[in-house]
Amino acid sequence: MSPTDAVPTASTVPSAPPRGTPDRDTARPTAEVGPEGAEAAIIEHYDRLVRLGYLVLPSSLGHHRRVLAAHGITQAALPRGRIVRVGGGVPSPRAAGRDGAAGGAPEDPAYTYVRQRVLRAALDAGRPPRIAGREFPLLARVSPRRPGGILPRVFGLRFLPRPAGAAGTGPEQELTAAASPTRAAFALRYLEGLDPEVTRRLLEEADIGENIARAAVRAADALAGRASGTESDGAAGTDGTGKPGPTAAEALPVPDPCLLRAGPTDLVRRRRRTRTALVSAGVLALIAGLMAVQPGDGGSRAPGSAAADPSLLLRADAGAWERAGRLDFTSWPARGPAARDRELLDRVLAAWASPDARVTISTTRGTDPGPPAGPPRLLYAGEVDGAVVVLMHDGLRLMRYAEAAGAGGGPAVLDLARTDGAHGAMASVVVLNRGEGTVRYLTAPWVSSALVRDLRETGDEGRPVAVDGHGATDALPTPAGDTECGAYPVLEFTTADPAGPGPYPMADLGELTPVQLTSGGPGVDPDASPDEGAREVWASTACHLSTLAGSGVRTVGVWEFARQELPGGGESAGW
């Protein structure tokens, strides 16, 4: 079962408190909430959650947008496909609450979680944007927030909630004009039936300061007291024990945003906008038709013509990698004896942008075979083992073009491989050319040394590999296509990068980029050097790497995830 298939389960393991929770709450137990449990809570208590969001959202939105936003933030409260831990211990509403829960019994953790997400989203809609923990009110005027994200779309109708009681009363107007924290405190106290202390804590967990949260609870009680007239020994609107008065919510009812009245929008303005849209669409269609038949260079250029211009090729200087904050293919300089051969580069770019019958294209799994979206970066151009080879990179893919030397315009092979996100070791070595049982690599300028060793022999220290001035290695033995697996030669290199010098083992699986071999489980740095234990594991599993050929993988890792005693005692085995 995957984590996303789990259902909510209670847990007694303490966890870190949510942001903004006071230290005294850190001992609260936690509960796990999955997407299925949260969805069930939203469906079961949908009207409660929407009403909570509607009451807390800014009244400046207007009734229609406020209703849609309340539905939007409620539906967006579902966690994004993962299990989350939430603080437990929130008591249910007082006895004889709306759901009949026993007073003081813990609430459903899934409902507690989605209610807090709705509360936070509604409060955030009334706050200015934050940067580095500071609020910037001026940014709210430039880029106002859209509460609820992508709102439900309704065309031709305007929705208004039905009034819950006598409209226009003094307390109702006072509640509408109150600050968002006060309305939130009123909703938690008199719609959810929570205690003052629990209400205060939930407001603080929604990033409301402690002093503001306490003042909001007092203001909500005072407002309820003025509405119901239940002044007594405690705070206004409560009895002597501090619990909400029995008629507080009844005296100041909140409109139900799930019970709506539908009315038309501005019919005259809508008809005018429809007419304007039709005229604009006709003008755009006419302009597009004129451009399609326009003669001359502007109408006859093939798609990707900008990417097929050799003069627009991207080229990094030799020392660019030393100034780069991240080592990837953008830091590779243009190398090779034919790096300035315009005729060759023009032929290569034309073959990539618009391949004809002479070009055979091959791609690794999951790689787009299409032309580059813009001018690519030149990595290498030159003759290797009787073939002219050109390597380019378009930001997401590596391209290698090869044709027989002296046969310009003859049959050619164009290989493409995905390299999105590649950096460090995965962007340090590519396959330059292949021979009969051999392979030549092109190394990055930051590779300081390289050797080849047998992965099946833990004691093999390897032999040095010669690298020419353009970064090309000698022809090295390759395990690609070897069905006997008598040996498994891999390339190991070190770099001049002090943050991760290596060594890094790389295996050739017959694709354009070799596979990086790592050790250690999830969360371990993939660029960490393999230890002796990892070498022993790789020695016993090296021959299984051939099963991954053609799968498009870029890293393969091994680690011991379990060790158990074998039957009979005295021996153990690891997996």
Coordinates of C-alpha atoms in Angstrom, one line a residue:
M1 CA 0.0 0.0 0.0
S2 CA 1.3 3.4 -0.9
P3 CA 1.1 6.3 1.6
T4 CA -1.6 7.9 -0.3
D5 CA -3.8 4.8 0.1
A6 CA -3.8 5.0 3.9
V7 CA -6.8 6.1 6.0
P8 CA -6.6 8.3 9.0
T9 CA -5.2 6.5 12.1
A10 CA -4.7 7.8 15.6
S11 CA -1.2 8.0 16.9
T12 CA 0.2 8.8 20.4
V13 CA 3.6 9.8 19.2
P14 CA 4.3 13.5 20.0
S15 CA 5.2 15.6 17.0
A16 CA 6.4 19.1 16.5
P17 CA 3.7 21.7 17.0
P18 CA 2.3 23.6 14.0
R19 CA 3.8 27.0 13.2
G20 CA 2.4 29.5 15.7
T21 CA 1.5 27.0 18.4
P22 CA 2.5 28.0 21.9
D23 CA 5.0 25.9 23.8
R24 CA 2.5 24.7 26.3
D25 CA 0.7 22.8 23.5
T26 CA 3.7 20.7 22.3
A27 CA 2.6 17.8 24.5
R28 CA -0.6 17.2 22.5
P29 CA -0.8 13.9 20.8
T30 CA -0.9 13.7 17.0
A31 CA -3.0 12.0 14.4
E32 CA -2.4 11.0 10.8
V33 CA -4.8 12.3 8.2
G34 CA -4.8 10.9 4.6
P35 CA -6.6 12.2 1.5
E36 CA -9.4 9.7 1.9
G37 CA -10.2 10.7 5.5
A38 CA -10.0 14.4 4.7
E39 CA -12.3 14.0 1.7
A40 CA -14.8 12.1 3.9
A41 CA -14.7 14.9 6.5
I42 CA -15.2 17.6 3.8
I43 CA -18.2 15.8 2.3
E44 CA -19.8 15.1 5.7
H45 CA -19.3 18.6 7.1
Y46 CA -19.4 20.6 3.9
D47 CA -22.1 23.0 5.0
R48 CA -20.2 23.8 8.3
L49 CA -16.9 24.4 6.6
V50 CA -18.4 26.6 3.9
R51 CA -20.3 28.6 6.5
L52 CA -17.1 29.0 8.5
G53 CA -15.2 30.2 5.4
Y54 CA -18.0 32.6 4.4
L55 CA -18.1 34.2 7.8
V56 CA -14.4 34.7 8.1
L57 CA -13.7 35.9 4.5
P58 CA -13.5 39.7 3.9
S59 CA -17.0 41.2 3.4
S60 CA -15.4 43.6 0.8
L61 CA -15.5 40.7 -1.7
G62 CA -19.3 41.1 -2.1
H63 CA -21.8 38.4 -1.6
H64 CA -21.3 36.6 -4.9
R65 CA -17.5 36.3 -4.8
R66 CA -17.6 35.6 -1.1
V67 CA -19.9 32.6 -1.7
L68 CA -17.7 31.3 -4.5
A69 CA -14.6 31.8 -2.4
A70 CA -16.0 30.0 0.6
H71 CA -16.8 27.0 -1.6
G72 CA -13.4 27.3 -3.2
I73 CA -11.3 27.3 0.0
T74 CA -13.4 24.4 1.4
Q75 CA -12.7 22.2 -1.7
A76 CA -9.0 23.3 -1.7
A77 CA -8.6 22.0 2.0
L78 CA -8.0 18.5 0.7
P79 CA -4.3 17.5 1.3
R80 CA -2.3 17.0 -1.9
G81 CA -2.0 13.2 -2.1
R82 CA -0.1 12.5 1.1
I83 CA -0.5 11.7 4.8
V84 CA -0.1 14.6 7.1
R85 CA 0.3 14.7 10.9
V86 CA -1.9 17.1 12.8
G87 CA -2.1 17.9 16.5
G88 CA -4.9 16.1 18.3
G89 CA -6.6 16.8 21.5
V90 CA -9.1 19.4 20.2
P91 CA -12.3 18.8 22.2
S92 CA -15.5 18.4 20.3
P93 CA -18.3 21.0 20.7
R94 CA -20.0 21.2 24.0
A95 CA -22.7 18.6 24.8
A96 CA -25.8 18.8 22.7
G97 CA -23.7 20.3 19.9
R98 CA -24.8 20.1 16.3
D99 CA -23.4 16.6 15.8
G100 CA -24.3 15.3 19.2
A101 CA -20.8 14.6 20.2
A102 CA -20.1 14.2 23.9
G103 CA -18.7 17.4 25.4
G104 CA -14.9 17.2 25.7
A105 CA -14.5 14.1 23.6
P106 CA -11.8 14.5 20.9
E107 CA -13.0 15.6 17.5
D108 CA -12.4 13.7 14.3
P109 CA -8.8 14.5 13.4
A110 CA -9.6 14.7 9.7
Y111 CA -12.3 17.3 10.4
T112 CA -10.0 19.2 12.7
Y113 CA -7.4 19.3 10.0
V114 CA -9.6 20.5 7.1
R115 CA -11.3 23.1 9.4
Q116 CA -8.0 24.6 10.3
R117 CA -7.0 24.8 6.6
V118 CA -10.3 26.5 5.8
L119 CA -9.8 28.9 8.7
R120 CA -6.2 29.8 7.6
A121 CA -7.2 30.3 4.0
A122 CA -10.1 32.6 4.9
L123 CA -7.9 34.6 7.2
D124 CA -5.1 34.8 4.6
A125 CA -7.6 36.3 2.1
G126 CA -7.9 39.4 4.3
R127 CA -4.2 39.8 5.0
P128 CA -1.6 41.5 2.8
P129 CA 1.2 39.4 1.2
R130 CA 4.1 38.3 3.3
I131 CA 7.8 38.3 2.4
A132 CA 10.3 36.9 4.9
G133 CA 7.7 37.0 7.6
R134 CA 6.8 40.6 7.1
E135 CA 3.5 42.0 5.8
F136 CA 3.5 44.4 2.9
P137 CA 0.1 46.2 2.6
L138 CA 1.1 48.1 -0.5
L139 CA 1.5 44.8 -2.5
A140 CA -2.2 44.0 -1.8
R141 CA -3.2 46.9 -4.0
V142 CA -0.9 45.9 -6.8
S143 CA -1.7 42.2 -6.8
P144 CA -4.8 41.4 -4.7
R145 CA -5.2 37.8 -3.5
R146 CA -7.7 35.4 -5.0
P147 CA -9.2 33.5 -2.1
G148 CA -9.9 29.9 -2.9
G149 CA -7.5 29.7 -5.8
I150 CA -9.4 28.6 -8.9
L151 CA -13.0 29.4 -8.0
P152 CA -16.0 27.5 -9.3
R153 CA -17.1 29.2 -12.6
V154 CA -20.7 30.3 -13.0
F155 CA -21.7 32.1 -16.2
G156 CA -24.9 34.2 -16.5
L157 CA -25.9 33.9 -12.8
R158 CA -25.2 35.7 -9.6
F159 CA -25.6 33.9 -6.3
L160 CA -26.6 35.4 -3.0
P161 CA -27.1 33.6 0.3
R162 CA -30.5 33.5 1.8
P163 CA -30.7 35.7 4.9
A164 CA -30.7 33.6 8.2
G165 CA -32.7 36.1 10.2
A166 CA -33.8 39.7 10.3
A167 CA -31.4 41.6 8.1
G168 CA -29.9 44.9 8.9
T169 CA -29.9 44.6 12.7
G170 CA -27.3 46.4 14.7
P171 CA -25.4 43.3 15.9
E172 CA -25.5 41.8 12.4
Q173 CA -24.0 45.0 10.9
E174 CA -21.4 45.0 13.7
L175 CA -20.4 41.4 12.9
T176 CA -20.1 42.2 9.2
A177 CA -17.9 45.2 10.0
A178 CA -15.8 43.4 12.5
A179 CA -12.2 42.4 11.8
S180 CA -11.5 38.9 10.3
P181 CA -10.0 37.5 13.6
T182 CA -13.1 38.6 15.5
R183 CA -15.4 36.9 12.9
A184 CA -13.2 33.8 13.0
A185 CA -13.4 33.7 16.8
F186 CA -17.2 34.1 16.6
A187 CA -17.5 31.2 14.1
L188 CA -15.3 28.9 16.3
R189 CA -17.1 29.9 19.5
Y190 CA -20.7 30.0 18.4
L191 CA -20.9 27.9 15.2
E192 CA -18.4 25.2 16.2
G193 CA -19.1 25.5 20.0
L194 CA -15.4 25.6 21.1
D195 CA -14.1 26.8 24.4
P196 CA -12.4 30.2 24.6
E197 CA -8.9 28.7 25.1
V198 CA -9.3 26.3 22.2
T199 CA -10.6 29.1 20.0
R200 CA -7.6 31.2 21.0
R201 CA -5.1 28.4 20.2
L202 CA -6.7 27.7 16.8
L203 CA -6.4 31.3 15.9
E204 CA -2.7 31.4 16.8
E205 CA -2.2 28.2 14.7
A206 CA -3.6 30.2 11.8
D207 CA -0.9 32.9 12.3
I208 CA -2.9 35.3 14.4
G209 CA -0.7 36.8 17.1
E210 CA -1.5 35.8 20.7
N211 CA -2.6 39.3 21.9
I212 CA -4.8 39.7 18.8
A213 CA -6.3 36.2 19.2
R214 CA -7.2 36.9 22.9
A215 CA -8.7 40.3 21.9
A216 CA -10.7 38.6 19.1
V217 CA -12.2 36.0 21.5
R218 CA -13.2 38.8 23.9
A219 CA -14.7 40.9 21.1
A220 CA -16.6 37.9 19.8
D221 CA -18.1 37.1 23.2
A222 CA -19.0 40.8 23.7
L223 CA -20.7 40.9 20.3
A224 CA -22.6 37.7 21.1
G225 CA -23.6 39.1 24.5
R226 CA -25.0 42.3 23.0
A227 CA -26.9 40.3 20.5
S228 CA -28.4 37.8 23.0
G229 CA -28.4 40.0 26.1
T230 CA -26.8 37.2 28.2
E231 CA -24.5 39.5 30.3
S232 CA -23.4 37.7 33.6
D233 CA -20.5 37.1 35.8
G234 CA -18.3 35.9 33.0
A235 CA -17.4 37.7 29.7
A236 CA -20.2 39.3 27.7
G237 CA -22.3 36.7 25.9
T238 CA -21.3 33.8 28.3
D239 CA -22.5 32.3 31.5
G240 CA -20.6 32.2 34.7
T241 CA -18.5 29.2 33.7
G242 CA -17.2 31.0 30.5
K243 CA -19.2 28.8 28.1
P244 CA -21.2 30.4 25.3
G245 CA -24.7 31.5 26.2
P246 CA -27.4 29.2 25.0
T247 CA -29.0 31.7 22.6
A248 CA -25.8 33.5 21.3
A249 CA -25.8 31.8 17.9
E250 CA -29.6 32.0 17.6
A251 CA -29.7 35.7 18.3
L252 CA -27.1 36.4 15.6
P253 CA -27.6 33.8 12.9
V254 CA -25.1 33.5 10.0
P255 CA -26.4 33.2 6.4
D256 CA -26.0 29.7 4.9
P257 CA -23.8 29.9 1.8
C258 CA -25.0 26.5 0.7
L259 CA -28.6 27.8 0.5
L260 CA -28.5 30.3 -2.3
R261 CA -30.7 32.6 -4.4
A262 CA -29.8 32.8 -8.1
G263 CA -30.3 36.0 -10.1
P264 CA -29.1 37.2 -13.5
T265 CA -26.0 39.2 -14.1
D266 CA -26.0 42.6 -15.9
L267 CA -27.8 41.6 -19.1
V268 CA -27.0 44.7 -21.1
R269 CA -23.3 44.6 -20.2
R270 CA -23.2 40.8 -21.0
R271 CA -24.7 41.3 -24.4
R272 CA -22.3 44.2 -25.1
R273 CA -19.3 42.0 -24.1
T274 CA -20.5 39.1 -26.3
R275 CA -20.7 41.4 -29.3
T276 CA -17.2 42.8 -28.6
A277 CA -15.7 39.3 -28.3
L278 CA -17.2 38.2 -31.6
V279 CA -15.9 41.3 -33.4
S280 CA -12.4 40.8 -31.9
A281 CA -12.4 37.1 -32.8
G282 CA -13.2 38.0 -36.4
V283 CA -10.4 40.6 -36.6
L284 CA -7.9 38.1 -35.2
A285 CA -9.0 35.5 -37.7
L286 CA -8.6 37.9 -40.6
I287 CA -5.1 39.0 -39.5
A288 CA -4.1 35.3 -39.1
G289 CA -5.3 34.6 -42.6
L290 CA -3.4 37.5 -44.1
M291 CA -0.2 36.5 -42.4
A292 CA -0.5 32.9 -43.6
V293 CA -0.6 34.0 -47.3
Q294 CA 1.9 36.8 -47.0
P295 CA 4.7 36.3 -49.6
G296 CA 8.4 36.7 -48.9
D297 CA 10.8 35.5 -46.2
G298 CA 8.4 36.3 -43.4
G299 CA 5.8 33.7 -44.7
S300 CA 8.2 31.1 -46.1
R301 CA 10.5 30.3 -43.1
A302 CA 10.2 26.8 -41.8
P303 CA 9.4 26.2 -38.1
G304 CA 12.5 26.3 -35.9
S305 CA 14.4 28.4 -38.4
A306 CA 15.9 30.5 -35.6
A307 CA 17.2 27.3 -33.9
A308 CA 18.7 26.2 -37.3
D309 CA 21.0 29.2 -37.6
P310 CA 24.7 28.3 -36.7
S311 CA 25.4 31.9 -35.8
L312 CA 22.9 31.8 -33.0
L313 CA 24.4 28.7 -31.3
L314 CA 25.1 29.2 -27.6
R315 CA 28.8 28.8 -26.6
A316 CA 30.3 29.1 -23.1
D317 CA 33.9 30.2 -22.6
A318 CA 36.5 27.8 -21.2
G319 CA 36.3 29.2 -17.7
A320 CA 32.5 29.6 -17.4
W321 CA 32.2 26.5 -15.1
E322 CA 34.6 28.1 -12.5
R323 CA 32.2 31.0 -12.1
A324 CA 28.9 29.0 -12.2
G325 CA 26.9 28.4 -9.1
R326 CA 25.7 25.0 -10.4
L327 CA 27.7 22.6 -12.6
D328 CA 25.5 21.4 -15.5
F329 CA 25.6 21.4 -19.3
T330 CA 25.2 25.2 -19.5
S331 CA 28.8 25.4 -18.2
W332 CA 30.3 23.2 -20.9
P333 CA 32.5 25.1 -23.4
A334 CA 32.3 24.4 -27.2
R335 CA 35.1 22.0 -27.9
G336 CA 36.4 19.9 -30.8
P337 CA 38.4 20.6 -33.9
A338 CA 35.2 21.3 -36.0
A339 CA 33.6 23.7 -33.5
R340 CA 33.8 26.5 -36.1
D341 CA 32.9 24.5 -39.1
R342 CA 29.8 26.5 -40.2
E343 CA 28.9 24.1 -43.1
L344 CA 28.9 21.1 -40.7
L345 CA 26.9 22.9 -38.0
D346 CA 24.4 24.1 -40.6
R347 CA 23.9 20.5 -41.7
V348 CA 23.4 19.3 -38.2
L349 CA 21.0 22.0 -37.2
A350 CA 18.9 21.4 -40.3
A351 CA 18.8 17.7 -39.6
W352 CA 17.6 18.3 -36.1
A353 CA 15.1 21.0 -37.0
S354 CA 13.6 19.3 -40.0
P355 CA 15.0 15.7 -40.5
D356 CA 14.7 14.2 -44.0
A357 CA 14.9 10.6 -45.2
R358 CA 18.7 10.4 -44.8
V359 CA 18.5 11.0 -41.0
T360 CA 17.7 8.2 -38.6
I361 CA 16.4 9.4 -35.2
S362 CA 16.7 7.4 -32.0
T363 CA 15.6 8.5 -28.5
T364 CA 15.8 7.2 -25.0
R365 CA 12.5 6.4 -23.3
G366 CA 10.5 9.4 -22.5
T367 CA 12.4 11.8 -24.7
D368 CA 10.7 14.2 -27.1
P369 CA 12.0 13.6 -30.7
G370 CA 11.0 17.1 -31.9
P371 CA 13.2 20.0 -32.9
P372 CA 14.7 22.4 -30.4
A373 CA 12.5 25.3 -29.2
G374 CA 15.4 27.8 -29.5
P375 CA 19.1 28.0 -30.4
P376 CA 20.9 25.0 -28.7
R377 CA 24.3 25.0 -27.0
L378 CA 27.3 23.5 -28.8
L379 CA 29.3 21.1 -26.7
Y380 CA 31.5 19.3 -29.2
A381 CA 32.2 19.0 -33.0
G382 CA 35.0 16.9 -34.5
E383 CA 36.1 13.6 -36.1
V384 CA 36.2 10.5 -33.9
D385 CA 37.1 7.0 -35.1
G386 CA 36.3 7.8 -38.7
A387 CA 33.0 9.5 -38.0
V388 CA 32.1 13.2 -37.6
V389 CA 30.3 13.7 -34.3
V390 CA 28.5 16.8 -33.0
L391 CA 27.1 17.1 -29.5
M392 CA 24.5 19.8 -28.6
H393 CA 22.2 20.6 -25.7
D394 CA 18.9 22.5 -25.8
G395 CA 18.3 22.8 -22.1
L396 CA 16.3 19.7 -21.7
R397 CA 17.9 17.2 -24.1
L398 CA 21.3 16.0 -25.2
M399 CA 21.6 15.6 -29.0
R400 CA 24.4 13.6 -30.8
Y401 CA 24.7 13.7 -34.6
A402 CA 27.0 11.3 -36.4
E403 CA 27.9 10.7 -40.0
A404 CA 30.7 9.1 -41.9
A405 CA 33.8 11.3 -42.3
G406 CA 34.0 12.8 -45.7
A407 CA 30.4 11.9 -46.6
G408 CA 28.7 15.2 -45.9
G409 CA 25.1 15.0 -46.7
G410 CA 25.1 11.2 -46.6
P411 CA 23.2 9.0 -44.1
A412 CA 23.3 10.2 -40.5
V413 CA 22.2 9.2 -37.1
L414 CA 20.7 11.6 -34.6
D415 CA 20.4 10.4 -31.0
L416 CA 18.4 12.3 -28.3
A417 CA 18.3 11.8 -24.5
R418 CA 16.5 13.6 -21.7
T419 CA 18.8 15.5 -19.3
D420 CA 16.4 17.8 -17.5
G421 CA 17.5 18.4 -14.0
A422 CA 21.0 16.9 -14.7
H423 CA 23.8 18.5 -12.7
G424 CA 26.9 17.5 -10.9
A425 CA 28.0 13.9 -11.8
M426 CA 25.1 13.3 -14.1
A427 CA 26.2 16.3 -16.2
S428 CA 29.9 15.4 -16.2
V429 CA 30.2 12.6 -18.8
V430 CA 28.4 11.7 -22.0
V431 CA 29.0 9.1 -24.7
L432 CA 31.0 10.5 -27.6
N433 CA 31.2 7.5 -29.9
R434 CA 31.0 3.7 -29.9
G435 CA 33.1 1.0 -31.5
E436 CA 33.2 -2.8 -31.4
G437 CA 32.9 -3.5 -27.7
T438 CA 34.4 0.0 -26.9
V439 CA 33.1 3.4 -26.0
R440 CA 34.6 6.9 -25.9
Y441 CA 33.4 9.5 -23.4
L442 CA 33.4 13.3 -23.5
T443 CA 34.1 14.6 -20.1
A444 CA 33.2 18.0 -18.6
P445 CA 35.9 20.6 -18.1
W446 CA 35.8 20.1 -14.3
V447 CA 36.7 16.4 -14.5
S448 CA 40.2 16.3 -13.1
S449 CA 41.0 12.5 -13.5
A450 CA 39.4 9.3 -14.6
L451 CA 40.1 5.6 -14.5
V452 CA 38.4 2.4 -15.6
R453 CA 37.9 -0.5 -13.2
D454 CA 36.0 -3.8 -13.0
L455 CA 32.9 -3.4 -10.9
R456 CA 32.8 -7.1 -10.2
E457 CA 36.2 -7.0 -8.5
T458 CA 36.1 -5.2 -5.2
G459 CA 39.9 -5.0 -5.0
D460 CA 40.4 -3.6 -8.5
E461 CA 42.0 -0.1 -8.1
G462 CA 41.5 0.5 -11.8
R463 CA 43.8 1.9 -14.5
P464 CA 44.1 5.6 -15.5
V465 CA 42.2 6.9 -18.5
A466 CA 43.9 9.3 -20.9
V467 CA 41.8 12.4 -21.8
D468 CA 42.8 14.7 -24.7
G469 CA 42.7 18.5 -24.7
H470 CA 39.0 18.5 -25.9
G471 CA 37.9 16.3 -23.1
A472 CA 37.6 13.0 -25.1
T473 CA 38.8 9.8 -23.5
D474 CA 40.6 6.8 -25.1
A475 CA 38.5 3.9 -26.4
L476 CA 37.4 2.0 -23.2
P477 CA 35.8 -1.4 -22.8
T478 CA 32.1 -1.3 -22.3
P479 CA 29.7 -3.8 -20.8
A480 CA 26.9 -2.7 -23.1
G481 CA 25.8 -5.7 -25.2
D482 CA 28.0 -8.1 -23.3
T483 CA 25.9 -11.1 -22.5
E484 CA 28.6 -13.2 -20.7
C485 CA 29.4 -10.5 -18.0
G486 CA 32.9 -11.9 -17.4
A487 CA 33.8 -8.4 -16.3
Y488 CA 31.9 -5.2 -15.8
P489 CA 34.1 -2.2 -16.7
V490 CA 32.9 1.2 -15.4
L491 CA 34.3 4.7 -15.6
E492 CA 35.2 6.4 -12.3
F493 CA 36.2 10.1 -12.3
T494 CA 37.0 12.8 -9.8
T495 CA 36.3 16.5 -10.2
A496 CA 37.9 19.8 -9.3
D497 CA 34.7 20.8 -7.5
P498 CA 35.6 21.0 -3.7
A499 CA 31.9 20.5 -2.8
G500 CA 31.9 17.0 -4.3
P501 CA 35.2 15.7 -5.7
G502 CA 34.1 12.1 -6.0
P503 CA 35.0 9.5 -7.2
Y504 CA 31.8 8.9 -9.2
P505 CA 31.3 5.5 -10.8
M506 CA 29.4 5.6 -14.2
A507 CA 28.2 2.5 -16.1
D508 CA 27.4 2.4 -19.9
L509 CA 24.0 0.8 -20.6
G510 CA 24.1 1.6 -24.3
E511 CA 22.5 5.0 -24.2
L512 CA 23.7 8.5 -24.8
T513 CA 24.4 9.2 -21.1
P514 CA 26.0 6.7 -18.8
V515 CA 24.2 5.8 -15.5
Q516 CA 25.5 7.1 -12.2
L517 CA 25.9 4.3 -9.6
T518 CA 25.1 5.3 -6.1
S519 CA 24.8 3.7 -2.7
G520 CA 22.6 4.5 0.3
G521 CA 18.9 4.7 0.7
P522 CA 16.5 7.5 0.0
G523 CA 17.7 10.8 1.5
V524 CA 21.4 10.0 1.1
D525 CA 23.5 12.3 -1.0
P526 CA 23.7 10.6 -4.4
D527 CA 27.1 12.3 -5.0
A528 CA 28.6 10.6 -1.8
S529 CA 31.6 8.3 -2.6
P530 CA 30.8 4.6 -2.3
D531 CA 32.4 2.8 0.6
E532 CA 33.8 -0.7 0.8
G533 CA 30.4 -2.2 1.7
A534 CA 28.8 -0.6 -1.4
R535 CA 31.6 -2.0 -3.6
E536 CA 30.8 -5.5 -2.3
V537 CA 27.1 -5.1 -3.0
W538 CA 27.9 -3.8 -6.5
A539 CA 30.2 -6.7 -7.2
S540 CA 27.4 -9.1 -6.6
T541 CA 24.7 -7.2 -8.5
A542 CA 26.7 -5.6 -11.4
C543 CA 25.5 -8.2 -14.0
H544 CA 21.9 -7.3 -13.3
L545 CA 22.4 -3.7 -14.6
S546 CA 21.9 -5.0 -18.2
T547 CA 18.2 -5.5 -17.4
L548 CA 17.9 -1.7 -17.2
A549 CA 19.2 -1.1 -20.7
G550 CA 16.9 1.1 -22.8
S551 CA 14.8 2.2 -19.8
G552 CA 16.1 5.8 -19.8
V553 CA 17.3 5.7 -16.1
R554 CA 20.0 8.0 -15.2
T555 CA 20.9 6.8 -11.6
V556 CA 20.9 3.4 -10.1
G557 CA 21.3 2.9 -6.4
V558 CA 21.8 0.0 -4.1
W559 CA 21.5 -0.1 -0.3
E560 CA 20.7 -2.6 2.4
F561 CA 17.1 -2.0 3.5
A562 CA 16.7 -5.0 5.8
R563 CA 18.9 -7.5 7.8
Q564 CA 17.4 -10.6 9.4
E565 CA 18.6 -13.7 11.2
L566 CA 18.5 -16.8 9.1
P567 CA 16.7 -20.0 10.4
G568 CA 18.9 -22.1 12.5
G569 CA 20.7 -19.2 14.2
G570 CA 24.2 -17.9 13.9
E571 CA 23.9 -16.4 10.5
S572 CA 22.2 -13.3 9.1
A573 CA 21.3 -12.0 5.7
G574 CA 20.8 -8.5 4.2
W575 CA 18.5 -7.4 1.5

